[in-house]
Amino acid sequence: VVAIHCKAGKGRTGMFACCLLLALGTCSTSAEVQEYFAKHRTQDGKGVQIPSQRRFIGYYSQMLRLYSGSPPPAPPVRLSCCVLSSTPRFDPDGGCDPFVIISRRRPGHKHVPLGQSEANVHNPLEVLFDSRKLSPPQHVVKQRDVRLGLRDVWLPGGELKFEVFDQDKLSKDDIMMGFWIHTGFLPLDGVLKLTKEELDDAVKDKSHQLIDKDFVLTLNYRFAEAPSNAAGAVAKQSPRKSTTDGAAPPSSTSPPPTTSGVVGSHDLQDL
């Protein structure tokens, strides 16, 4: 008997249960196992709903099929561009002041011991990059192809959390969207496209009042070696440069291609 639990018993629990069912051979694909879990765990058929948790179930399925159950190499990446297909409407004038924070699980962080409250544990994440340190957020209204300041940002390999906020001067900043990725499963062509349905938080906007229905976030990157001055570090923040947005050809150790459609989340950080 295996007992798995979280707050509601669907998201984090569902992700682990789906991975276990894949490992046991009960199901063979990410889509199949998520449908199986939703059918047997819920009455409304809504099982694992958070896009990043769904994505990581897909990662685990690929790991079993392509890597015999072992994690793939996780190469560092250098970002070249991040584009929002349209402007999220979080301000009264229909615009927003976007900025990006990228983080990862703090090295050495351990899970909450049984019997202890998560409130007693320090933030398990460390910030790798904050675009506000390069330039203050710029107000945009009804623009297409909104480019965020992520040029020439080096990030270590592994699991990464991206969050796009709307800066508010008079109140708490609004989280507009976010997503978790693992660099070992990124597409080889250096382009990751995530639809609204594949973005945490954005997916909750069912009426499309804040974010367009056909919204797409595009992340351009290339696989890269760690910079020589990064020694044990987290990320390299440098001023914007006039580099191209295209991705360099991946090395032979780069990960295999993957679809972005299989959709960690904000509560993935608590796994």
mmCIF file of N, CA and C in Angstrom, residues 86-175:
data_model
loop_
_atom_site.group_PDB
_atom_site.id
_atom_site.type_symbol
_atom_site.label_atom_id
_atom_site.label_comp_id
_atom_site.label_asym_id
_atom_site.label_seq_id
_atom_site.Cartn_x
_atom_site.Cartn_y
_atom_site.Cartn_z
ATOM 1 N N SER A 86 0.596 38.838 -26.870
ATOM 2 C CA SER A 86 -0.257 40.018 -26.690
ATOM 3 C C SER A 86 -0.099 40.521 -25.263
ATOM 4 N N THR A 87 -0.640 41.690 -24.982
ATOM 5 C CA THR A 87 -0.476 42.322 -23.673
ATOM 6 C C THR A 87 -1.526 41.839 -22.680
ATOM 7 N N PRO A 88 -1.127 41.257 -21.560
ATOM 8 C CA PRO A 88 -2.089 40.910 -20.506
ATOM 9 C C PRO A 88 -2.730 42.189 -19.966
ATOM 10 N N ARG A 89 -3.995 42.098 -19.581
ATOM 11 C CA ARG A 89 -4.753 43.277 -19.148
ATOM 12 C C ARG A 89 -4.949 43.255 -17.626
ATOM 13 N N PHE A 90 -3.934 43.692 -16.903
ATOM 14 C CA PHE A 90 -4.000 43.671 -15.446
ATOM 15 C C PHE A 90 -4.151 45.067 -14.851
ATOM 16 N N ASP A 91 -4.020 46.112 -15.658
ATOM 17 C CA ASP A 91 -4.182 47.481 -15.190
ATOM 18 C C ASP A 91 -5.494 48.066 -15.730
ATOM 19 N N PRO A 92 -6.019 49.123 -15.094
ATOM 20 C CA PRO A 92 -7.297 49.697 -15.515
ATOM 21 C C PRO A 92 -7.345 50.112 -16.987
ATOM 22 N N ASP A 93 -6.197 50.483 -17.552
ATOM 23 C CA ASP A 93 -6.184 50.915 -18.953
ATOM 24 C C ASP A 93 -6.004 49.756 -19.927
ATOM 25 N N GLY A 94 -6.065 48.537 -19.414
ATOM 26 C CA GLY A 94 -5.926 47.383 -20.287
ATOM 27 C C GLY A 94 -4.487 46.996 -20.568
ATOM 28 N N GLY A 95 -3.554 47.491 -19.761
ATOM 29 C CA GLY A 95 -2.141 47.178 -19.968
ATOM 30 C C GLY A 95 -1.539 46.501 -18.754
ATOM 31 N N CYS A 96 -0.220 46.519 -18.682
ATOM 32 C CA CYS A 96 0.483 45.939 -17.543
ATOM 33 C C CYS A 96 1.921 46.438 -17.536
ATOM 34 N N ASP A 97 2.625 46.173 -16.446
ATOM 35 C CA ASP A 97 4.038 46.517 -16.294
ATOM 36 C C ASP A 97 4.802 45.228 -16.013
ATOM 37 N N PRO A 98 5.130 44.460 -17.042
ATOM 38 C CA PRO A 98 5.653 43.112 -16.833
ATOM 39 C C PRO A 98 7.117 43.047 -16.405
ATOM 40 N N PHE A 99 7.401 42.108 -15.523
ATOM 41 C CA PHE A 99 8.783 41.776 -15.197
ATOM 42 C C PHE A 99 8.848 40.275 -14.911
ATOM 43 N N VAL A 100 10.059 39.718 -14.963
ATOM 44 C CA VAL A 100 10.243 38.271 -14.876
ATOM 45 C C VAL A 100 11.174 37.912 -13.725
ATOM 46 N N ILE A 101 10.823 36.880 -12.992
ATOM 47 C CA ILE A 101 11.689 36.312 -11.968
ATOM 48 C C ILE A 101 11.884 34.829 -12.295
ATOM 49 N N ILE A 102 13.148 34.396 -12.304
ATOM 50 C CA ILE A 102 13.480 32.997 -12.565
ATOM 51 C C ILE A 102 14.160 32.438 -11.325
ATOM 52 N N SER A 103 13.736 31.290 -10.880
ATOM 53 C CA SER A 103 14.287 30.714 -9.659
ATOM 54 C C SER A 103 14.425 29.198 -9.802
ATOM 55 N N ARG A 104 15.039 28.595 -8.802
ATOM 56 C CA ARG A 104 15.182 27.144 -8.759
ATOM 57 C C ARG A 104 15.133 26.706 -7.299
ATOM 58 N N ARG A 105 15.008 25.409 -7.086
ATOM 59 C CA ARG A 105 15.029 24.904 -5.725
ATOM 60 C C ARG A 105 16.402 25.155 -5.114
ATOM 61 N N ARG A 106 16.414 25.651 -3.896
ATOM 62 C CA ARG A 106 17.663 25.973 -3.224
ATOM 63 C C ARG A 106 18.486 24.700 -3.002
ATOM 64 N N PRO A 107 19.736 24.682 -3.456
ATOM 65 C CA PRO A 107 20.576 23.500 -3.257
ATOM 66 C C PRO A 107 20.633 23.109 -1.781
ATOM 67 N N GLY A 108 20.441 21.841 -1.511
ATOM 68 C CA GLY A 108 20.490 21.374 -0.132
ATOM 69 C C GLY A 108 19.165 21.450 0.591
ATOM 70 N N HIS A 109 18.145 22.055 -0.059
ATOM 71 C CA HIS A 109 16.844 22.138 0.605
ATOM 72 C C HIS A 109 16.248 20.743 0.771
ATOM 73 N N LYS A 110 15.720 20.481 1.956
ATOM 74 C CA LYS A 110 15.122 19.180 2.229
ATOM 75 C C LYS A 110 13.627 19.332 2.445
ATOM 76 N N HIS A 111 12.913 18.257 2.185
ATOM 77 C CA HIS A 111 11.470 18.286 2.345
ATOM 78 C C HIS A 111 11.084 18.448 3.810
ATOM 79 N N VAL A 112 9.857 18.862 4.027
ATOM 80 C CA VAL A 112 9.376 19.084 5.386
ATOM 81 C C VAL A 112 9.281 17.752 6.130
ATOM 82 N N PRO A 113 9.946 17.625 7.301
ATOM 83 C CA PRO A 113 9.858 16.380 8.065
ATOM 84 C C PRO A 113 8.420 16.110 8.500
ATOM 85 N N LEU A 114 8.073 14.861 8.603
ATOM 86 C CA LEU A 114 6.733 14.477 9.018
ATOM 87 C C LEU A 114 6.399 15.088 10.375
ATOM 88 N N GLY A 115 5.248 15.730 10.452
ATOM 89 C CA GLY A 115 4.815 16.323 11.707
ATOM 90 C C GLY A 115 5.129 17.793 11.831
ATOM 91 N N GLN A 116 5.931 18.334 10.908
ATOM 92 C CA GLN A 116 6.259 19.759 10.950
ATOM 93 C C GLN A 116 5.430 20.523 9.924
ATOM 94 N N SER A 117 5.158 21.770 10.225
ATOM 95 C CA SER A 117 4.386 22.620 9.325
ATOM 96 C C SER A 117 5.287 23.250 8.274
ATOM 97 N N GLU A 118 4.759 23.390 7.048
ATOM 98 C CA GLU A 118 5.525 24.043 6.001
ATOM 99 C C GLU A 118 5.814 25.496 6.340
ATOM 100 N N ALA A 119 5.000 26.072 7.239
ATOM 101 C CA ALA A 119 5.189 27.472 7.634
ATOM 102 C C ALA A 119 6.496 27.667 8.402
ATOM 103 N N ASN A 120 7.035 26.569 8.928
ATOM 104 C CA ASN A 120 8.276 26.659 9.701
ATOM 105 C C ASN A 120 9.516 26.488 8.843
ATOM 106 N N VAL A 121 9.320 26.288 7.542
ATOM 107 C CA VAL A 121 10.431 26.043 6.638
ATOM 108 C C VAL A 121 10.703 27.285 5.796
ATOM 109 N N HIS A 122 11.969 27.643 5.662
ATOM 110 C CA HIS A 122 12.324 28.807 4.865
ATOM 111 C C HIS A 122 11.976 28.568 3.404
ATOM 112 N N ASN A 123 11.861 29.654 2.655
ATOM 113 C CA ASN A 123 11.546 29.553 1.230
ATOM 114 C C ASN A 123 12.506 28.578 0.552
ATOM 115 N N PRO A 124 11.977 27.518 -0.058
ATOM 116 C CA PRO A 124 12.859 26.520 -0.673
ATOM 117 C C PRO A 124 13.462 26.967 -1.996
ATOM 118 N N LEU A 125 13.060 28.160 -2.484
ATOM 119 C CA LEU A 125 13.542 28.630 -3.778
ATOM 120 C C LEU A 125 14.593 29.723 -3.626
ATOM 121 N N GLU A 126 15.514 29.778 -4.576
ATOM 122 C CA GLU A 126 16.458 30.889 -4.644
ATOM 123 C C GLU A 126 16.300 31.558 -6.005
ATOM 124 N N VAL A 127 16.348 32.871 -6.007
ATOM 125 C CA VAL A 127 16.172 33.641 -7.237
ATOM 126 C C VAL A 127 17.466 33.624 -8.043
ATOM 127 N N LEU A 128 17.344 33.262 -9.314
ATOM 128 C CA LEU A 128 18.484 33.262 -10.216
ATOM 129 C C LEU A 128 18.549 34.542 -11.036
ATOM 130 N N PHE A 129 17.387 35.078 -11.363
ATOM 131 C CA PHE A 129 17.334 36.251 -12.231
ATOM 132 C C PHE A 129 16.087 37.065 -11.925
ATOM 133 N N ASP A 130 16.250 38.376 -11.869
ATOM 134 C CA ASP A 130 15.139 39.311 -11.672
ATOM 135 C C ASP A 130 15.317 40.433 -12.687
ATOM 136 N N SER A 131 14.424 40.508 -13.661
ATOM 137 C CA SER A 131 14.597 41.474 -14.748
ATOM 138 C C SER A 131 14.573 42.914 -14.269
ATOM 139 N N ARG A 132 14.025 43.181 -13.099
ATOM 140 C CA ARG A 132 13.998 44.551 -12.572
ATOM 141 C C ARG A 132 15.381 45.065 -12.242
ATOM 142 N N LYS A 133 16.349 44.139 -12.057
ATOM 143 C CA LYS A 133 17.717 44.564 -11.757
ATOM 144 C C LYS A 133 18.433 45.067 -13.004
ATOM 145 N N LEU A 134 17.909 44.725 -14.173
ATOM 146 C CA LEU A 134 18.478 45.224 -15.421
ATOM 147 C C LEU A 134 17.820 46.524 -15.845
ATOM 148 N N SER A 135 16.506 46.577 -15.743
ATOM 149 C CA SER A 135 15.761 47.780 -16.138
ATOM 150 C C SER A 135 14.395 47.726 -15.478
ATOM 151 N N PRO A 136 13.839 48.877 -15.108
ATOM 152 C CA PRO A 136 12.516 48.901 -14.475
ATOM 153 C C PRO A 136 11.442 48.457 -15.467
ATOM 154 N N PRO A 137 10.377 47.855 -14.989
ATOM 155 C CA PRO A 137 9.294 47.427 -15.877
ATOM 156 C C PRO A 137 8.725 48.601 -16.666
ATOM 157 N N GLN A 138 8.445 48.364 -17.937
ATOM 158 C CA GLN A 138 7.865 49.382 -18.805
ATOM 159 C C GLN A 138 6.377 49.106 -18.992
ATOM 160 N N HIS A 139 5.574 50.164 -18.911
ATOM 161 C CA HIS A 139 4.132 49.995 -19.068
ATOM 162 C C HIS A 139 3.799 49.784 -20.535
ATOM 163 N N VAL A 140 3.042 48.733 -20.821
ATOM 164 C CA VAL A 140 2.629 48.437 -22.195
ATOM 165 C C VAL A 140 1.115 48.301 -22.234
ATOM 166 N N VAL A 141 0.526 48.762 -23.329
ATOM 167 C CA VAL A 141 -0.928 48.701 -23.501
ATOM 168 C C VAL A 141 -1.248 48.241 -24.920
ATOM 169 N N LYS A 142 -2.012 47.180 -25.012
ATOM 170 C CA LYS A 142 -2.533 46.687 -26.291
ATOM 171 C C LYS A 142 -1.446 46.497 -27.342
ATOM 172 N N GLN A 143 -0.308 46.025 -26.929
ATOM 173 C CA GLN A 143 0.774 45.744 -27.870
ATOM 174 C C GLN A 143 0.827 44.270 -28.212
ATOM 175 N N ARG A 144 1.272 43.974 -29.432
ATOM 176 C CA ARG A 144 1.528 42.607 -29.833
ATOM 177 C C ARG A 144 3.015 42.316 -29.685
ATOM 178 N N ASP A 145 3.348 41.063 -29.490
ATOM 179 C CA ASP A 145 4.738 40.636 -29.401
ATOM 180 C C ASP A 145 5.530 41.467 -28.381
ATOM 181 N N VAL A 146 5.095 41.410 -27.149
ATOM 182 C CA VAL A 146 5.757 42.130 -26.061
ATOM 183 C C VAL A 146 7.021 41.368 -25.662
ATOM 184 N N ARG A 147 8.181 42.000 -25.848
ATOM 185 C CA ARG A 147 9.459 41.357 -25.538
ATOM 186 C C ARG A 147 9.892 41.698 -24.119
ATOM 187 N N LEU A 148 10.236 40.667 -23.381
ATOM 188 C CA LEU A 148 10.703 40.843 -22.014
ATOM 189 C C LEU A 148 12.223 40.806 -21.984
ATOM 190 N N GLY A 149 12.816 41.477 -20.988
ATOM 191 C CA GLY A 149 14.271 41.636 -20.952
ATOM 192 C C GLY A 149 15.014 40.401 -20.493
ATOM 193 N N LEU A 150 15.133 39.408 -21.375
ATOM 194 C CA LEU A 150 15.820 38.171 -21.015
ATOM 195 C C LEU A 150 16.977 37.857 -21.946
ATOM 196 N N ARG A 151 17.552 38.860 -22.580
ATOM 197 C CA ARG A 151 18.653 38.614 -23.504
ATOM 198 C C ARG A 151 19.943 38.280 -22.752
ATOM 199 N N ASP A 152 20.635 37.251 -23.245
ATOM 200 C CA ASP A 152 21.949 36.876 -22.727
ATOM 201 C C ASP A 152 21.913 36.562 -21.233
ATOM 202 N N VAL A 153 20.902 35.838 -20.813
ATOM 203 C CA VAL A 153 20.793 35.407 -19.416
ATOM 204 C C VAL A 153 21.184 33.935 -19.342
ATOM 205 N N TRP A 154 22.260 33.634 -18.644
ATOM 206 C CA TRP A 154 22.710 32.251 -18.483
ATOM 207 C C TRP A 154 22.034 31.641 -17.274
ATOM 208 N N LEU A 155 21.543 30.398 -17.446
ATOM 209 C CA LEU A 155 20.878 29.696 -16.359
ATOM 210 C C LEU A 155 21.463 28.295 -16.214
ATOM 211 N N PRO A 156 21.589 27.798 -15.005
ATOM 212 C CA PRO A 156 22.117 26.444 -14.802
ATOM 213 C C PRO A 156 21.112 25.402 -15.270
ATOM 214 N N GLY A 157 21.594 24.201 -15.514
ATOM 215 C CA GLY A 157 20.711 23.137 -15.949
ATOM 216 C C GLY A 157 19.856 22.609 -14.815
ATOM 217 N N GLY A 158 18.781 21.922 -15.186
ATOM 218 C CA GLY A 158 17.899 21.345 -14.189
ATOM 219 C C GLY A 158 16.521 21.974 -14.207
ATOM 220 N N GLU A 159 15.842 21.923 -13.076
ATOM 221 C CA GLU A 159 14.490 22.456 -12.967
ATOM 222 C C GLU A 159 14.533 23.963 -12.719
ATOM 223 N N LEU A 160 13.742 24.693 -13.496
ATOM 224 C CA LEU A 160 13.701 26.149 -13.392
ATOM 225 C C LEU A 160 12.256 26.626 -13.328
ATOM 226 N N LYS A 161 12.036 27.649 -12.525
ATOM 227 C CA LYS A 161 10.703 28.235 -12.390
ATOM 228 C C LYS A 161 10.705 29.650 -12.967
ATOM 229 N N PHE A 162 9.813 29.913 -13.907
ATOM 230 C CA PHE A 162 9.653 31.231 -14.510
ATOM 231 C C PHE A 162 8.330 31.832 -14.036
ATOM 232 N N GLU A 163 8.373 33.102 -13.622
ATOM 233 C CA GLU A 163 7.161 33.814 -13.224
ATOM 234 C C GLU A 163 7.144 35.185 -13.890
ATOM 235 N N VAL A 164 6.011 35.538 -14.474
ATOM 236 C CA VAL A 164 5.837 36.844 -15.104
ATOM 237 C C VAL A 164 4.822 37.628 -14.276
ATOM 238 N N PHE A 165 5.272 38.749 -13.730
ATOM 239 C CA PHE A 165 4.441 39.562 -12.849
ATOM 240 C C PHE A 165 4.029 40.870 -13.527
ATOM 241 N N ASP A 166 2.973 41.464 -12.986
ATOM 242 C CA ASP A 166 2.605 42.845 -13.304
ATOM 243 C C ASP A 166 2.965 43.685 -12.088
ATOM 244 N N GLN A 167 3.857 44.659 -12.263
ATOM 245 C CA GLN A 167 4.274 45.489 -11.133
ATOM 246 C C GLN A 167 3.190 46.497 -10.783
ATOM 247 N N ASP A 168 2.842 46.531 -9.505
ATOM 248 C CA ASP A 168 1.871 47.505 -9.000
ATOM 249 C C ASP A 168 2.543 48.353 -7.932
ATOM 250 N N LYS A 169 2.526 49.636 -8.108
ATOM 251 C CA LYS A 169 3.198 50.530 -7.165
ATOM 252 C C LYS A 169 2.426 50.709 -5.864
ATOM 253 N N LEU A 170 1.103 50.547 -5.914
ATOM 254 C CA LEU A 170 0.282 50.815 -4.736
ATOM 255 C C LEU A 170 -0.222 49.551 -4.048
ATOM 256 N N SER A 171 0.042 48.400 -4.632
ATOM 257 C CA SER A 171 -0.412 47.157 -4.023
ATOM 258 C C SER A 171 0.563 46.035 -4.377
ATOM 259 N N LYS A 172 0.232 44.836 -3.982
ATOM 260 C CA LYS A 172 1.095 43.691 -4.236
ATOM 261 C C LYS A 172 1.148 43.392 -5.731
ATOM 262 N N ASP A 173 2.334 43.050 -6.223
ATOM 263 C CA ASP A 173 2.483 42.705 -7.634
ATOM 264 C C ASP A 173 1.629 41.489 -7.979
ATOM 265 N N ASP A 174 1.007 41.528 -9.155
ATOM 266 C CA ASP A 174 0.152 40.430 -9.601
ATOM 267 C C ASP A 174 0.965 39.397 -10.370
ATOM 268 N N ILE A 175 0.765 38.123 -10.046
ATOM 269 C CA ILE A 175 1.366 37.065 -10.839
ATOM 270 C C ILE A 175 0.462 36.840 -12.049
#
